[in-house]
mmCIF file of C-alpha atoms in Angstrom:
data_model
loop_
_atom_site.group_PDB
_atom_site.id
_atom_site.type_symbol
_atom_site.label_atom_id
_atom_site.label_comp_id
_atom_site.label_asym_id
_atom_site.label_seq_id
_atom_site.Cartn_x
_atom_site.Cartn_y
_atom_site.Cartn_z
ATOM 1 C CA UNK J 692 1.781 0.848 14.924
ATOM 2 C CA UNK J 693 4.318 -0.782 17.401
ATOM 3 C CA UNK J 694 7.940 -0.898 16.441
ATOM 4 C CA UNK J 695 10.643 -2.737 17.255
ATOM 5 C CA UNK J 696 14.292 -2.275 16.860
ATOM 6 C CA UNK J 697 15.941 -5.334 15.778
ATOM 7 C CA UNK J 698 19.931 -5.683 17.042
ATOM 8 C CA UNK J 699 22.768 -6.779 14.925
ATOM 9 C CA UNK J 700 22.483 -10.276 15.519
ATOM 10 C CA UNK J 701 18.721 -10.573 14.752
ATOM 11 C CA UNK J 702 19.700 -8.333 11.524
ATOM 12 C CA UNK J 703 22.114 -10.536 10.359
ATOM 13 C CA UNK J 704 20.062 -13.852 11.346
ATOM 14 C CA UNK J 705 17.355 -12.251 9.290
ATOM 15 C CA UNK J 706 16.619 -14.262 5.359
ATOM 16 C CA UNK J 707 14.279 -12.662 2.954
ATOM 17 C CA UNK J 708 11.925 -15.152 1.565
ATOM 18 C CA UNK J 709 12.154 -15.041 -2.169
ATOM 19 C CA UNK J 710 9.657 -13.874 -4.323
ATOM 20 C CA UNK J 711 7.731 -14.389 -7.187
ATOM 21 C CA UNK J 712 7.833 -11.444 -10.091
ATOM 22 C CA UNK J 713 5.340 -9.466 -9.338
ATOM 23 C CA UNK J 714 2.186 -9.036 -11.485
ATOM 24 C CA UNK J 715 1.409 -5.181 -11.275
ATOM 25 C CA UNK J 716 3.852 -2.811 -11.153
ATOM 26 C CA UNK J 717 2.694 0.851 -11.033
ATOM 27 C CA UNK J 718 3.865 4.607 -9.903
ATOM 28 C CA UNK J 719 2.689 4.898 -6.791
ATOM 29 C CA UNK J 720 1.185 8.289 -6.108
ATOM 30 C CA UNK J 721 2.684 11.189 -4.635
ATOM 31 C CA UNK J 722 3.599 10.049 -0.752
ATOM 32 C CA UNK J 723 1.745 13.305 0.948
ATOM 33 C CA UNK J 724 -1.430 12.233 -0.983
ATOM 34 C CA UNK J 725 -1.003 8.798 0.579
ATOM 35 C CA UNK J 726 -0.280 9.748 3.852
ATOM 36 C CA UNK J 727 -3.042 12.574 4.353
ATOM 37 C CA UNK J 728 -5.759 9.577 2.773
ATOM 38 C CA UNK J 729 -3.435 6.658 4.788
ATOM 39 C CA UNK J 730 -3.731 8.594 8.506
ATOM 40 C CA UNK J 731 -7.559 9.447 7.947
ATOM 41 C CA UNK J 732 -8.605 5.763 7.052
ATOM 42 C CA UNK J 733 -6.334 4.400 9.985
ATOM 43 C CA UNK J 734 -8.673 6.053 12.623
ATOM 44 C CA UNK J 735 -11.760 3.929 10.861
ATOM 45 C CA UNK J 736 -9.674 -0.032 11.132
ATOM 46 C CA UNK J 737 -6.657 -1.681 11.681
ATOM 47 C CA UNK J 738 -6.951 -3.138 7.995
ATOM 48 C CA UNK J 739 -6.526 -1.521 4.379
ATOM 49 C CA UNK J 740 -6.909 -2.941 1.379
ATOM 50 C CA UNK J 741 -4.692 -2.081 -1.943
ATOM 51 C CA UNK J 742 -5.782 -3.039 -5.301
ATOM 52 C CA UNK J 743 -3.673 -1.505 -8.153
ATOM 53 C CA UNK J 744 -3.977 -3.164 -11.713
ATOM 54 C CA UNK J 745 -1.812 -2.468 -15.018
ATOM 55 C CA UNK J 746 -4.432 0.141 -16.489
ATOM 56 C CA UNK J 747 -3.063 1.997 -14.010
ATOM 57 C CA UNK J 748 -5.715 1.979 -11.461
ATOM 58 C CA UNK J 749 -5.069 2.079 -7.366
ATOM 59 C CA UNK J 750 -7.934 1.773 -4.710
ATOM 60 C CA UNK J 751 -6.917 1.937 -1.377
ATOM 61 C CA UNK J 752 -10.374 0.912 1.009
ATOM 62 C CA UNK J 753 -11.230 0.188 4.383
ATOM 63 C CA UNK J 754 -14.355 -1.535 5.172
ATOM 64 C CA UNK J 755 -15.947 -2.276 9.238
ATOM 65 C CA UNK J 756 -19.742 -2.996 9.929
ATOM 66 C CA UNK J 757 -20.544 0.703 9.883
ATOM 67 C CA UNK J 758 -19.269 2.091 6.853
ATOM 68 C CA UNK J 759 -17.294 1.681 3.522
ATOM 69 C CA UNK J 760 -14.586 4.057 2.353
ATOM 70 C CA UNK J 761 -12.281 4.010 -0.696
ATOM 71 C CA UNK J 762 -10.020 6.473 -2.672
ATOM 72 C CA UNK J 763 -9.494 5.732 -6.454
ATOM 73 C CA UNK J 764 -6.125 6.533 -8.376
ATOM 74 C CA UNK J 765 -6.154 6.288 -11.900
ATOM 75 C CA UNK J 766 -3.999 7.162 -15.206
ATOM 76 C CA UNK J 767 -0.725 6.002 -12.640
ATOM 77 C CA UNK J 768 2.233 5.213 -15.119
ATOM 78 C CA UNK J 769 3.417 1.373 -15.076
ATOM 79 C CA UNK J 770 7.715 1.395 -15.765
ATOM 80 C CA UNK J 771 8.519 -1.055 -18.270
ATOM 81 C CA UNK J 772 10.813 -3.819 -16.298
ATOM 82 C CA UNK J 773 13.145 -6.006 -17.910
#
């Protein structure tokens, strides 16, 4: 993944677009679990797809001609916001 440093003009030129609520809101998973399943799916496509719902379920998946692979999450806590 490219990156690019941005300098203090560009920073401060920068506007964050503003956002709707959000819909699902969940505990994400413990970040070495994600990384480890991340940086194994990466080698397979450039794309991932997240899908996380308010039962507490998260399925990250990548899908190319040859093959189809997801990892499920479930029983993630949701906070209570607001």
């Amino acid at each position: 993944i490219p990156i690019n440093l941005l300098g203090p003009l560009q920073v401060a030129a920068f506007v964050e677009p503003t956002l709707p609520d959000p819909e699902v809101y969940i505990m994400m998973p413990p970040l070495k679990l994600l990384r480890n399943v991340v940086d194994h799916m990466k080698n397979l496509d450039d794309y991932l797809t997240m899908q996380a719902n308010m039962a507490g379920e998260l399925t990250l998946k990548v899908e190319t001609d040859m093959v189809s692979v997801a990892t499920f999450y479930r029983h993630l806590e949701h906070p209570h916001i607001g």
